[in-house]
Short mmCIF file of C-alpha atoms in Angstrom, two decimals:
data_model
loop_
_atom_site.label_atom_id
_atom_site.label_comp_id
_atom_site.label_asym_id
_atom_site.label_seq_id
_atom_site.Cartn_x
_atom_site.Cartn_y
_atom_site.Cartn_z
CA UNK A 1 50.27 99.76 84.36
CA UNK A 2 53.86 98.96 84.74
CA UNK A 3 56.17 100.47 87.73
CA UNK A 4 59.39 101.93 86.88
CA UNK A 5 62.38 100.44 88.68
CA UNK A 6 63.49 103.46 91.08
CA UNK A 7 66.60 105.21 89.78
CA UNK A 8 69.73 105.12 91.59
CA UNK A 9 70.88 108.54 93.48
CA UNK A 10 74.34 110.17 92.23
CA UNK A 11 75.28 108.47 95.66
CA UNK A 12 74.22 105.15 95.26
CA UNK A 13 75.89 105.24 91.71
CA UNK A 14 79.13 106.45 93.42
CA UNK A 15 79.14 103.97 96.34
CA UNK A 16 78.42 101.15 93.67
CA UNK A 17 81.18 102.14 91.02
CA UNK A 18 83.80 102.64 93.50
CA UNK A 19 82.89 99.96 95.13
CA UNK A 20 83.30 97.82 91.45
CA UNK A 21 86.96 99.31 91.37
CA UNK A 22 87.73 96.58 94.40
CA UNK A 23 85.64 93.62 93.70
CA UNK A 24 85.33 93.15 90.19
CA UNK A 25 86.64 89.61 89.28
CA UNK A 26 88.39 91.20 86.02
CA UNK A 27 91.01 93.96 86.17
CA UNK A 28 90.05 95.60 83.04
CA UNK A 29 86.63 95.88 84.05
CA UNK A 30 87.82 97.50 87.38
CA UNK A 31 90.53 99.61 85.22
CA UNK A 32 87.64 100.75 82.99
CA UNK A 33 85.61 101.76 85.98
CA UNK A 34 88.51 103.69 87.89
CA UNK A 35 89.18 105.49 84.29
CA UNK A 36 86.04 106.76 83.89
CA UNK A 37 85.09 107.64 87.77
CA UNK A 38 88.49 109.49 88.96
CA UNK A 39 90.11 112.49 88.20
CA UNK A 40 93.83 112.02 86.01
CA UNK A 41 94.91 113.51 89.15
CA UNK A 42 92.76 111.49 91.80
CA UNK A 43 94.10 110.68 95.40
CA UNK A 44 93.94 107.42 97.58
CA UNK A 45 95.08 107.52 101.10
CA UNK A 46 94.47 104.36 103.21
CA UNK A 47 95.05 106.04 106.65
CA UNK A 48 96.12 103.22 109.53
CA UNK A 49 98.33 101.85 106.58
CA UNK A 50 100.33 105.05 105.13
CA UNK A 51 99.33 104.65 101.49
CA UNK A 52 99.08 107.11 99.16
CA UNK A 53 98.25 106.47 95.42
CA UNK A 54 98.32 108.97 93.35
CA UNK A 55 96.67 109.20 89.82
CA UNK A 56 94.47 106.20 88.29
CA UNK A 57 97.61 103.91 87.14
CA UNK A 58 98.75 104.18 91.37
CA UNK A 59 95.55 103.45 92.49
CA UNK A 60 94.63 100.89 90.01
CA UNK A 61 98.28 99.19 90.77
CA UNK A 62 97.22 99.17 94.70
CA UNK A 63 93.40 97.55 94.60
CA UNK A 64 94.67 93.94 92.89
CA UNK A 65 96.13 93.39 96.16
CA UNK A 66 93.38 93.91 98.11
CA UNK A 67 91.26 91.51 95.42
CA UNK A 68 93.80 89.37 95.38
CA UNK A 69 94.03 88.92 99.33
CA UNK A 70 90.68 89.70 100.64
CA UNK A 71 88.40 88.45 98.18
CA UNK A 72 90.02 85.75 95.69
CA UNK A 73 92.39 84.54 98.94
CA UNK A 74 90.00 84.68 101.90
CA UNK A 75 86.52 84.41 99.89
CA UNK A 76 85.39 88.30 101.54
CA UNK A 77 82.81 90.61 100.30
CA UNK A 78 82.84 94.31 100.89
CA UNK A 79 79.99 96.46 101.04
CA UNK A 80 78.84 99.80 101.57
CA UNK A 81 75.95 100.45 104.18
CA UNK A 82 75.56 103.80 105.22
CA UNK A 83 75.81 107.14 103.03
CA UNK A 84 76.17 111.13 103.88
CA UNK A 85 76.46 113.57 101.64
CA UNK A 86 77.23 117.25 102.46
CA UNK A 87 78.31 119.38 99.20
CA UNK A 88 81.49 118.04 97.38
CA UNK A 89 82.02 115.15 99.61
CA UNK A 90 80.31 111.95 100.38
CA UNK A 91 81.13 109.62 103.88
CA UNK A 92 80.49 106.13 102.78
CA UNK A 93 81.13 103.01 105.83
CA UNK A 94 81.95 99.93 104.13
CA UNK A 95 81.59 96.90 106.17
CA UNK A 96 84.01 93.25 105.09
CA UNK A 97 81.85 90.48 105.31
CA UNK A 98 83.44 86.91 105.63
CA UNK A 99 81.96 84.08 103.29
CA UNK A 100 79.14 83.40 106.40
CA UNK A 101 78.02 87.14 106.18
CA UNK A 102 79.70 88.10 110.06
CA UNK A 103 81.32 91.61 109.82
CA UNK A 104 85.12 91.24 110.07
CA UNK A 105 85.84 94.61 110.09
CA UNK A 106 84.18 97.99 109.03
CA UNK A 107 85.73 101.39 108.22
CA UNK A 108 85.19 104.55 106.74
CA UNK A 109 85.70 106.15 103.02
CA UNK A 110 85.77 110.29 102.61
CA UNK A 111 85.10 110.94 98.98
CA UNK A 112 85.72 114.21 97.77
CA UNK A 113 84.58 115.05 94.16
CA UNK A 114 85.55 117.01 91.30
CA UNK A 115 82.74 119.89 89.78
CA UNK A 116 82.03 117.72 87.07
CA UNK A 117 81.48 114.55 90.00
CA UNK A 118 84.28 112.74 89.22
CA UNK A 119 86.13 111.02 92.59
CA UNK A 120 89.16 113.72 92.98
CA UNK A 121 90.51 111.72 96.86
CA UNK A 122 89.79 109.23 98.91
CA UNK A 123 90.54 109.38 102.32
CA UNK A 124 90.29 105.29 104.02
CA UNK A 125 90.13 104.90 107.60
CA UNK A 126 89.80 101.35 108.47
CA UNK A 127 88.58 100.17 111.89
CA UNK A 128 85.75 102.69 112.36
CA UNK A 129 82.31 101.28 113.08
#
């Protein structure tokens, strides 16, 4: 008998390929995810910072930086910890990990999505435990 590896929620999947948009060492790979997870029309806002990208080519322009900075430049990881869903709209805290694994900083993302599940905004607020 043989036990079937438990299959990811629509959450999990969400967290994980959003999350892949950021950290992916290769910026087609991350373009290819954004593409296929956000609406043509999607939204980023990064609250504390007054960012708005609009559409996949703004927000796919804006999340090298971070990469480039946080991960490649200062050796962080990002994660996602904690999930709630309540109808179109998913709460997901992320937590930045240095290269030791201490929390650096934490914050919250506000997905809202599409009918068809696709990411339509995403509302950041950094600094939020």
């Amino acid at each position: 008998m043989t036990t079937a590896e438990p299959t990811a929620s629509p959450v999990d999947s969400l967290a994980a390929d959003l999350l892949e948009t950021w950290v992916a060492p290769d910026p087609a790979r991350r373009r290819a995810v954004a593409e296929r997870i956000w609406a043509p029309d999607g939204r980023l806002v990064v609250a504390p910072a007054g960012i708005v990208a609009e559409g996949i080519d703004a927000i796919d322009a804006h999340t090298p930086r971070v990469h480039d900075e946080r991960i490649t430049g200062q050796g962080m990881r990002f994660a996602y910890d904690r999930a709630v869903e309540s109808e179109q709209l998913v709460l997901l805290r992320w937590s930045m990990l240095a290269p030791d694994a201490t929390v650096v900083a934490r914050g919250v993302d506000v997905v809202r999505r599409t009918a068809d599940n696709r990411v339509a905004s995403v509302h950041m607020f950094m600094g939020v435990d």
